[in-house]
PDB file of C-alpha atoms in Angstrom:
ATOM      1  CA  UNK A  15     140.302 -77.011  74.435  1.00  0.00           C
ATOM      2  CA  UNK A  16     140.726 -73.504  75.937  1.00  0.00           C
ATOM      3  CA  UNK A  17     143.200 -71.118  74.253  1.00  0.00           C
ATOM      4  CA  UNK A  18     146.246 -69.850  76.233  1.00  0.00           C
ATOM      5  CA  UNK A  19     144.443 -66.440  76.442  1.00  0.00           C
ATOM      6  CA  UNK A  20     141.400 -68.046  78.187  1.00  0.00           C
ATOM      7  CA  UNK A  21     143.641 -69.684  80.871  1.00  0.00           C
ATOM      8  CA  UNK A  22     145.334 -66.354  81.274  1.00  0.00           C
ATOM      9  CA  UNK A  23     142.137 -64.515  81.806  1.00  0.00           C
ATOM     10  CA  UNK A  24     141.011 -67.199  84.201  1.00  0.00           C
ATOM     11  CA  UNK A  25     144.129 -66.866  86.163  1.00  0.00           C
ATOM     12  CA  UNK A  26     143.681 -63.047  86.596  1.00  0.00           C
ATOM     13  CA  UNK A  27     139.917 -63.543  87.518  1.00  0.00           C
ATOM     14  CA  UNK A  28     140.771 -66.298  89.950  1.00  0.00           C
ATOM     15  CA  UNK A  29     143.234 -64.114  91.789  1.00  0.00           C
ATOM     16  CA  UNK A  30     140.653 -61.382  92.150  1.00  0.00           C
ATOM     17  CA  UNK A  31     137.859 -63.666  93.124  1.00  0.00           C
ATOM     18  CA  UNK A  32     139.717 -66.019  95.467  1.00  0.00           C
ATOM     19  CA  UNK A  33     142.234 -63.639  97.015  1.00  0.00           C
ATOM     20  CA  UNK A  34     141.200 -60.075  96.202  1.00  0.00           C
ATOM     21  CA  UNK A  35     144.459 -59.455  94.199  1.00  0.00           C
ATOM     22  CA  UNK A  36     143.969 -57.220  91.055  1.00  0.00           C
ATOM     23  CA  UNK A  37     146.700 -58.374  88.962  1.00  0.00           C
ATOM     24  CA  UNK A  38     147.858 -56.711  85.743  1.00  0.00           C
ATOM     25  CA  UNK A  39     148.609 -58.979  82.873  1.00  0.00           C
ATOM     26  CA  UNK A  40     152.294 -58.207  82.964  1.00  0.00           C
ATOM     27  CA  UNK A  41     152.400 -59.299  86.601  1.00  0.00           C
ATOM     28  CA  UNK A  42     151.661 -62.954  85.738  1.00  0.00           C
ATOM     29  CA  UNK A  43     154.449 -65.152  84.393  1.00  0.00           C
ATOM     30  CA  UNK A  44     153.366 -68.240  82.486  1.00  0.00           C
ATOM     31  CA  UNK A  45     155.564 -71.274  83.299  1.00  0.00           C
ATOM     32  CA  UNK A  46     153.774 -74.126  81.685  1.00  0.00           C
ATOM     33  CA  UNK A  47     150.829 -76.626  81.281  1.00  0.00           C
ATOM     34  CA  UNK A  48     150.149 -79.273  83.932  1.00  0.00           C
ATOM     35  CA  UNK A  49     147.845 -82.213  83.817  1.00  0.00           C
ATOM     36  CA  UNK A  50     146.842 -83.564  87.286  1.00  0.00           C
ATOM     37  CA  UNK A  51     144.631 -86.375  88.422  1.00  0.00           C
ATOM     38  CA  UNK A  52     143.758 -88.026  91.723  1.00  0.00           C
ATOM     39  CA  UNK A  53     141.061 -89.787  93.586  1.00  0.00           C
ATOM     40  CA  UNK A  54     140.383 -89.293  97.393  1.00  0.00           C
ATOM     41  CA  UNK A  55     137.702 -89.146  99.925  1.00  0.00           C
ATOM     42  CA  UNK A  56     136.632 -85.498 100.476  1.00  0.00           C
ATOM     43  CA  UNK A  57     134.030 -84.788 103.186  1.00  0.00           C
ATOM     44  CA  UNK A  58     132.872 -88.438 103.230  1.00  0.00           C
ATOM     45  CA  UNK A  59     132.495 -88.783  99.491  1.00  0.00           C
ATOM     46  CA  UNK A  60     134.837 -90.013  96.726  1.00  0.00           C
ATOM     47  CA  UNK A  61     136.227 -87.096  94.723  1.00  0.00           C
ATOM     48  CA  UNK A  62     137.974 -87.493  91.410  1.00  0.00           C
ATOM     49  CA  UNK A  63     140.009 -84.810  89.979  1.00  0.00           C
ATOM     50  CA  UNK A  64     141.242 -84.649  86.319  1.00  0.00           C
ATOM     51  CA  UNK A  65     142.451 -81.250  85.165  1.00  0.00           C
ATOM     52  CA  UNK A  66     144.654 -79.504  82.625  1.00  0.00           C
ATOM     53  CA  UNK A  67     145.964 -76.208  83.918  1.00  0.00           C
ATOM     54  CA  UNK A  68     148.130 -73.512  82.805  1.00  0.00           C
ATOM     55  CA  UNK A  69     150.603 -72.604  85.638  1.00  0.00           C
ATOM     56  CA  UNK A  70     151.457 -68.928  86.386  1.00  0.00           C
ATOM     57  CA  UNK A  71     153.577 -67.205  88.993  1.00  0.00           C
ATOM     58  CA  UNK A  72     152.588 -63.912  90.499  1.00  0.00           C
ATOM     59  CA  UNK A  73     155.651 -62.079  92.020  1.00  0.00           C
ATOM     60  CA  UNK A  74     154.340 -58.801  93.086  1.00  0.00           C
ATOM     61  CA  UNK A  75     154.505 -58.044  96.895  1.00  0.00           C
ATOM     62  CA  UNK A  76     151.415 -59.364  98.829  1.00  0.00           C
ATOM     63  CA  UNK A  77     150.429 -58.507 102.414  1.00  0.00           C
ATOM     64  CA  UNK A  78     148.301 -61.343 103.890  1.00  0.00           C
ATOM     65  CA  UNK A  79     146.265 -58.941 106.023  1.00  0.00           C
ATOM     66  CA  UNK A  80     145.068 -57.190 102.780  1.00  0.00           C
ATOM     67  CA  UNK A  81     143.839 -60.338 101.054  1.00  0.00           C
ATOM     68  CA  UNK A  82     140.096 -60.980 100.841  1.00  0.00           C
ATOM     69  CA  UNK A  83     139.681 -64.758 100.881  1.00  0.00           C
ATOM     70  CA  UNK A  84     136.716 -66.312  99.123  1.00  0.00           C
ATOM     71  CA  UNK A  85     135.740 -68.758 101.916  1.00  0.00           C
ATOM     72  CA  UNK A  86     134.181 -71.321  99.474  1.00  0.00           C
ATOM     73  CA  UNK A  87     137.660 -71.590  97.682  1.00  0.00           C
ATOM     74  CA  UNK A  88     140.316 -70.656 100.146  1.00  0.00           C
ATOM     75  CA  UNK A  89     140.567 -71.939 103.656  1.00  0.00           C
ATOM     76  CA  UNK A  90     143.726 -70.077 104.650  1.00  0.00           C
ATOM     77  CA  UNK A  91     146.868 -68.372 103.457  1.00  0.00           C
ATOM     78  CA  UNK A  92     150.254 -68.214 105.060  1.00  0.00           C
ATOM     79  CA  UNK A  93     153.836 -67.487 104.109  1.00  0.00           C
ATOM     80  CA  UNK A  94     156.497 -70.212 104.342  1.00  0.00           C
ATOM     81  CA  UNK A  95     159.881 -71.108 102.947  1.00  0.00           C
ATOM     82  CA  UNK A  96     159.826 -72.897  99.560  1.00  0.00           C
ATOM     83  CA  UNK A  97     161.558 -75.984 100.914  1.00  0.00           C
ATOM     84  CA  UNK A  98     159.286 -76.226 103.869  1.00  0.00           C
ATOM     85  CA  UNK A  99     156.226 -75.865 101.568  1.00  0.00           C
ATOM     86  CA  UNK A 100     157.625 -78.570  99.178  1.00  0.00           C
ATOM     87  CA  UNK A 101     158.117 -81.062 102.014  1.00  0.00           C
ATOM     88  CA  UNK A 102     154.497 -80.544 103.266  1.00  0.00           C
ATOM     89  CA  UNK A 103     153.208 -81.003  99.869  1.00  0.00           C
ATOM     90  CA  UNK A 104     155.340 -84.159  99.410  1.00  0.00           C
ATOM     91  CA  UNK A 105     154.477 -85.752 102.592  1.00  0.00           C
ATOM     92  CA  UNK A 106     150.695 -84.857 102.429  1.00  0.00           C
ATOM     93  CA  UNK A 107     150.633 -82.666 105.494  1.00  0.00           C
ATOM     94  CA  UNK A 108     149.265 -79.840 103.427  1.00  0.00           C
ATOM     95  CA  UNK A 109     146.694 -81.604 101.289  1.00  0.00           C
ATOM     96  CA  UNK A 110     144.759 -80.150  98.476  1.00  0.00           C
ATOM     97  CA  UNK A 111     147.151 -77.245  98.031  1.00  0.00           C
ATOM     98  CA  UNK A 112     148.990 -77.995  94.728  1.00  0.00           C
ATOM     99  CA  UNK A 113     150.186 -81.082  92.842  1.00  0.00           C
ATOM    100  CA  UNK A 114     153.924 -81.888  93.764  1.00  0.00           C
ATOM    101  CA  UNK A 115     155.060 -81.776  90.169  1.00  0.00           C
ATOM    102  CA  UNK A 116     153.349 -78.439  89.586  1.00  0.00           C
ATOM    103  CA  UNK A 117     155.055 -77.149  92.650  1.00  0.00           C
ATOM    104  CA  UNK A 118     158.425 -78.289  90.990  1.00  0.00           C
ATOM    105  CA  UNK A 119     157.493 -76.252  88.017  1.00  0.00           C
ATOM    106  CA  UNK A 120     157.316 -73.153  90.242  1.00  0.00           C
ATOM    107  CA  UNK A 121     160.579 -73.944  91.817  1.00  0.00           C
ATOM    108  CA  UNK A 122     162.333 -74.319  88.391  1.00  0.00           C
ATOM    109  CA  UNK A 123     160.928 -70.938  87.411  1.00  0.00           C
ATOM    110  CA  UNK A 124     162.093 -69.256  90.672  1.00  0.00           C
ATOM    111  CA  UNK A 125     165.651 -70.833  90.242  1.00  0.00           C
ATOM    112  CA  UNK A 126     165.880 -69.379  86.653  1.00  0.00           C
ATOM    113  CA  UNK A 127     164.627 -65.915  87.753  1.00  0.00           C
ATOM    114  CA  UNK A 128     167.093 -65.821  90.705  1.00  0.00           C
ATOM    115  CA  UNK A 129     170.022 -66.897  88.554  1.00  0.00           C
ATOM    116  CA  UNK A 130     169.185 -64.049  86.038  1.00  0.00           C
ATOM    117  CA  UNK A 131     169.358 -61.389  88.783  1.00  0.00           C
TER     118      UNK A 131
END
């Protein structure tokens, strides 16, 4: 199993490769581990996903027009209200975005942070 540091390094590398964000270690906030699994048809073939992931939140300002999307990994990026996004994840109108329980982890973190301000 990968160490926590390996997940952290992967998160920093993924932000750079997939979005062009050069995050500093102190800018990523660890919020927990998530196990996800699903099966679905994807481009006409059965796709099975089983993954263990560490979940981080990046809270620095981001300008969408400055992002450099890796076309093989990221189709599009857009801003939306947390509750609107939660509903789209829940009802499946924004597929392959994030697991619903993983999204709730992010929401709990954001609630804790906003209470502490």
